[in-house]
């Protein structure tokens, strides 16, 4: 692996200047510091730097996910990660990540600059700039609900979405539903694509009609309710599975406003089991993600990567939580 002298020789500067740049010395210009950091990453100096770091630091990079209050989706995921990482002696920084940050600083450079040993990445979309960096990154990194192929430094954690969708479709089938639809947010993230595909696979596995017109996706929930829900109802759909709970709750409210009784005339299933699900009207049947366990599994995976154990994918079992929003088919609309 590269040494300080190797980096200095590459850039034709002194070893001392390299050291000062890596340590953020104030008398080194930002331009030179950036050049040194990028060269250090390119030459593989990252791991040496981390092995010598006095403070054991990890970060959670989070975007597009609320996490600061206990009822929010990301709260327990981050809590589970910290519950294992901090007793193991790590400082865990939570970094609200922006597109501006990702465009201004390459991922490995950011990690080296801040002396982070590894990262847990939550809420990134497929078009985030660092998603490209992850393909070749040398930094141990665990992605929640995202997948990077063929990089031994990257791992993917989540729940088994195929299992979850199978549980949802099987549940509706047992209740007599033969016409099942699907509502989703836009398919611009890995997990939305996975669940969309899993829905149609589950229909086929259960011997039910698999028609692309039975699904609808939109960027905004209101658009999804206005454009796709009435269409599914007009098609005679009696059961609807939603890609996440907030869409499912919106669908229940909209169906009731249109005069449909839930679950007598239309059954609805969500995904995630947010705390609000027990208090919707009626309480929402959903697929549970054990979020604290997801956070803990992310730490297990990251710890493995940091010890040169190349974890690829770690999926937890899904669980159907049956509540009042699903019931037997009383009429074939």
XYZ file of C-alpha atoms in Angstrom:
333
model
C 0.000 0.000 0.000
C 1.064 3.584 -0.597
C 3.111 5.587 1.900
C 3.326 9.314 2.525
C 6.542 9.343 0.506
C 4.822 7.618 -2.430
C 2.151 10.317 -2.469
C 4.778 13.045 -2.173
C 6.757 11.593 -5.081
C 3.638 11.373 -7.246
C 2.792 15.043 -6.625
C 6.392 16.295 -6.474
C 5.915 17.837 -3.037
C 7.482 17.133 0.352
C 6.408 14.320 2.658
C 5.705 16.929 5.336
C 3.333 18.793 3.027
C 1.451 15.558 2.351
C 1.131 14.914 6.076
C -0.116 18.431 6.751
C -2.657 18.192 3.914
C -4.003 14.895 5.242
C -4.361 16.419 8.707
C -6.127 19.571 7.472
C -3.384 22.035 8.435
C -4.567 25.649 7.994
C -1.485 26.703 5.986
C -2.314 24.240 3.186
C -4.636 25.580 0.504
C -7.965 23.868 -0.124
C -6.901 23.094 -3.675
C -3.706 21.340 -2.607
C -5.457 19.514 0.223
C -8.072 18.232 -2.205
C -5.371 17.085 -4.624
C -3.475 15.260 -1.881
C -6.618 13.568 -0.565
C -7.721 12.440 -4.013
C -4.234 11.112 -4.778
C -4.080 9.322 -1.427
C -7.387 7.597 -2.146
C -6.305 6.695 -5.671
C -3.058 5.156 -4.393
C -4.761 3.156 -1.649
C -3.495 5.174 1.296
C -6.988 5.221 2.838
C -6.607 1.978 4.774
C -3.238 2.899 6.277
C -4.651 6.202 7.479
C -7.587 4.505 9.122
C -5.522 1.857 10.843
C -3.513 4.614 12.531
C -6.488 6.775 13.471
C -6.627 7.317 17.222
C -10.398 7.797 17.352
C -12.669 5.055 16.046
C -15.230 6.918 13.958
C -18.144 5.689 11.859
C -20.812 7.714 10.117
C -24.405 7.253 9.081
C -25.026 9.068 5.807
C -28.731 9.784 5.540
C -30.891 11.428 2.899
C -34.626 11.550 2.129
C -35.500 9.784 5.416
C -36.899 11.386 8.579
C -35.178 10.097 11.719
C -35.134 12.666 14.530
C -38.378 11.643 16.293
C -39.416 8.203 17.521
C -42.425 7.905 15.204
C -40.350 8.541 12.086
C -39.164 5.724 9.850
C -35.419 6.172 10.245
C -35.325 6.657 14.015
C -35.166 2.991 15.033
C -32.835 2.031 12.174
C -30.245 4.542 13.363
C -30.881 3.580 16.983
C -30.220 -0.094 16.285
C -26.921 0.703 14.568
C -25.768 2.926 17.430
C -26.811 0.360 20.051
C -24.083 -1.957 18.777
C -21.512 0.483 17.402
C -21.145 2.776 20.420
C -20.639 0.026 23.054
C -17.972 -1.373 20.704
C -16.038 1.874 21.147
C -17.050 3.758 18.004
C -18.123 7.363 17.745
C -21.071 7.527 15.332
C -21.716 10.756 13.440
C -25.044 11.225 11.675
C -24.467 13.215 8.502
C -27.414 14.731 6.642
C -26.179 14.289 3.102
C -26.956 16.624 0.216
C -26.442 16.486 -3.511
C -24.193 19.546 -3.186
C -21.865 17.690 -0.813
C -21.743 14.653 -3.072
C -20.927 16.712 -6.140
C -18.229 18.748 -4.413
C -16.294 15.906 -2.762
C -15.690 12.318 -3.962
C -16.970 9.736 -1.480
C -13.632 8.175 -0.498
C -12.109 11.625 -0.133
C -14.919 12.688 2.208
C -14.410 9.561 4.318
C -10.648 9.992 4.485
C -10.897 13.704 5.206
C -13.127 13.035 8.205
C -11.228 9.910 9.294
C -14.289 7.663 9.130
C -13.530 3.950 9.177
C -16.811 3.039 7.499
C -20.332 4.196 6.743
C -23.950 3.090 6.886
C -25.880 4.710 4.028
C -29.638 5.267 4.358
C -32.140 6.772 1.923
C -30.018 7.293 -1.189
C -31.705 7.280 -4.605
C -30.232 5.716 -7.718
C -29.256 9.085 -9.199
C -27.263 10.292 -6.184
C -23.690 11.175 -7.271
C -22.049 8.966 -4.647
C -23.903 5.910 -5.974
C -21.374 5.915 -8.834
C -18.500 6.360 -6.385
C -19.694 3.308 -4.441
C -18.987 1.093 -7.446
C -15.220 1.498 -7.003
C -14.946 2.722 -3.410
C -12.348 1.202 -1.094
C -14.209 2.313 2.021
C -16.194 -0.320 3.978
C -19.797 0.742 3.396
C -23.209 -0.762 4.118
C -26.202 0.382 2.088
C -29.762 0.129 3.344
C -32.117 -0.864 0.503
C -29.501 -0.254 -2.183
C -27.230 -2.689 -3.962
C -23.806 -2.302 -5.554
C -22.589 -5.273 -7.558
C -19.065 -6.733 -7.498
C -17.444 -4.398 -4.964
C -16.148 -6.386 -1.953
C -16.199 -3.221 0.163
C -19.970 -2.791 -0.195
C -22.820 -4.655 1.511
C -26.607 -4.442 1.233
C -28.971 -4.861 4.199
C -32.751 -4.868 4.241
C -35.674 -7.221 4.571
C -36.595 -9.962 2.128
C -38.999 -7.978 -0.041
C -39.893 -11.014 -2.139
C -40.934 -12.798 1.037
C -42.859 -9.721 2.205
C -44.774 -9.364 -1.030
C -45.507 -13.095 -1.072
C -46.973 -12.798 2.437
C -49.169 -9.886 1.351
C -50.484 -11.533 -1.835
C -51.028 -14.900 -0.117
C -52.960 -13.183 2.672
C -55.333 -11.531 0.206
C -55.716 -14.735 -1.796
C -56.735 -16.656 1.342
C -59.400 -14.015 1.936
C -60.825 -14.711 -1.524
C -59.284 -11.843 -3.487
C -58.533 -12.676 -7.102
C -58.086 -9.163 -8.481
C -55.193 -7.523 -6.663
C -53.617 -4.158 -7.519
C -50.471 -2.312 -6.526
C -49.773 1.350 -5.777
C -46.252 2.722 -5.508
C -44.181 5.854 -5.442
C -42.000 6.517 -8.480
C -39.632 3.697 -9.421
C -36.519 5.880 -9.086
C -35.049 3.967 -6.163
C -33.679 0.445 -5.945
C -36.175 -0.642 -3.316
C -39.226 0.613 -5.203
C -38.046 -1.350 -8.247
C -37.496 -4.462 -6.124
C -40.965 -4.298 -4.561
C -42.638 -3.614 -7.910
C -40.984 -6.690 -9.410
C -41.716 -8.753 -6.283
C -45.424 -7.924 -6.502
C -45.802 -9.406 -9.976
C -43.665 -12.393 -9.041
C -45.920 -13.055 -6.037
C -49.028 -12.878 -8.239
C -47.592 -15.531 -10.555
C -46.527 -17.702 -7.617
C -50.107 -17.639 -6.361
C -51.643 -18.386 -9.750
C -53.237 -14.948 -10.043
C -53.499 -12.725 -13.096
C -50.314 -10.702 -13.589
C -51.303 -7.692 -15.660
C -49.077 -4.557 -15.796
C -52.209 -2.391 -15.762
C -52.900 -3.631 -12.211
C -50.072 -1.423 -10.922
C -49.607 2.334 -10.807
C -46.750 4.525 -9.645
C -46.339 8.281 -9.255
C -43.813 10.599 -7.644
C -46.431 12.282 -5.449
C -48.956 10.441 -3.269
C -51.739 12.824 -4.307
C -51.012 12.122 -7.962
C -51.084 8.398 -7.278
C -54.486 8.718 -5.599
C -55.941 10.857 -8.376
C -54.520 8.985 -11.349
C -54.168 5.335 -10.415
C -56.507 4.493 -7.515
C -59.765 5.264 -9.383
C -58.492 3.294 -12.359
C -57.812 0.222 -10.210
C -61.225 0.487 -8.587
C -62.899 0.748 -12.005
C -61.067 -2.444 -13.017
C -62.807 -4.336 -10.215
C -59.747 -4.622 -7.998
C -60.773 -5.832 -4.505
C -57.377 -5.825 -2.807
C -54.562 -3.261 -3.052
C -50.990 -3.643 -1.831
C -48.990 -0.427 -1.400
C -45.228 0.065 -1.543
C -45.230 1.789 1.832
C -47.624 2.677 4.640
C -48.236 6.348 3.877
C -49.551 5.466 0.419
C -51.723 2.749 1.970
C -53.221 5.179 4.497
C -53.884 7.724 1.757
C -55.544 4.994 -0.314
C -57.819 4.030 2.586
C -58.913 7.620 3.105
C -59.486 8.167 -0.612
C -61.471 4.933 -0.972
C -63.707 5.937 1.923
C -64.268 9.348 0.379
C -65.287 7.617 -2.853
C -67.872 5.593 -0.938
C -66.013 2.291 -0.576
C -66.059 0.445 2.712
C -62.693 -0.772 4.018
C -62.333 -3.752 4.276
C -65.834 -4.879 3.212
C -65.476 -3.672 -0.382
C -61.755 -3.028 -0.696
C -58.842 -4.460 1.310
C -55.592 -2.522 1.629
C -52.108 -3.606 2.762
C -49.129 -1.351 3.490
C -45.421 -1.987 3.818
C -43.019 -1.073 6.700
C -45.357 -1.029 9.760
C -44.849 2.543 10.861
C -46.147 3.395 14.365
C -49.201 5.120 12.827
C -50.465 1.829 11.357
C -52.113 0.734 14.600
C -54.057 4.023 14.768
C -55.348 4.507 11.233
C -59.043 3.990 10.527
C -59.278 1.050 10.245
C -55.892 -0.090 11.617
C -53.634 -0.977 8.703
C -52.571 -4.495 7.757
C -48.941 -4.237 6.676
C -45.578 -5.936 6.215
C -43.314 -5.215 9.144
C -39.669 -4.252 8.911
C -37.948 -4.809 12.255
C -36.122 -1.508 12.054
C -33.953 -1.823 15.167
C -32.812 -5.224 13.921
C -32.079 -3.708 10.515
C -29.821 -1.137 12.153
C -28.056 -3.845 14.132
C -27.608 -5.996 11.033
C -26.024 -2.989 9.300
C -23.436 -2.813 12.074
C -22.766 -6.563 11.823
C -22.212 -6.214 8.081
C -19.984 -3.142 8.458
C -17.921 -4.793 11.179
C -17.423 -7.758 8.843
C -16.308 -5.523 5.968
C -13.856 -3.683 8.210
C -12.366 -7.071 9.130
C -12.004 -8.074 5.461
C -15.011 -10.409 5.512
C -16.791 -9.596 2.279
C -20.485 -9.587 3.175
C -22.660 -9.167 0.089
C -26.331 -9.160 1.092
C -27.941 -9.528 4.511
C -31.741 -9.787 4.460
C -34.048 -10.113 7.458
C -37.317 -12.027 7.330
C -40.479 -10.054 6.631
C -43.573 -10.406 8.817
C -47.257 -9.886 8.027
C -49.075 -7.808 10.659
C -52.786 -8.444 10.199
C -55.117 -5.652 11.292
C -58.494 -4.279 10.260
C -57.854 -3.018 6.716
C -58.121 -6.475 5.119
C -61.066 -8.829 5.062
C -62.864 -11.465 3.041
C -64.350 -10.567 -0.305
C -68.061 -9.951 0.297
C -68.956 -9.039 -3.278
C -67.299 -9.381 -6.653
C -67.374 -5.813 -7.875
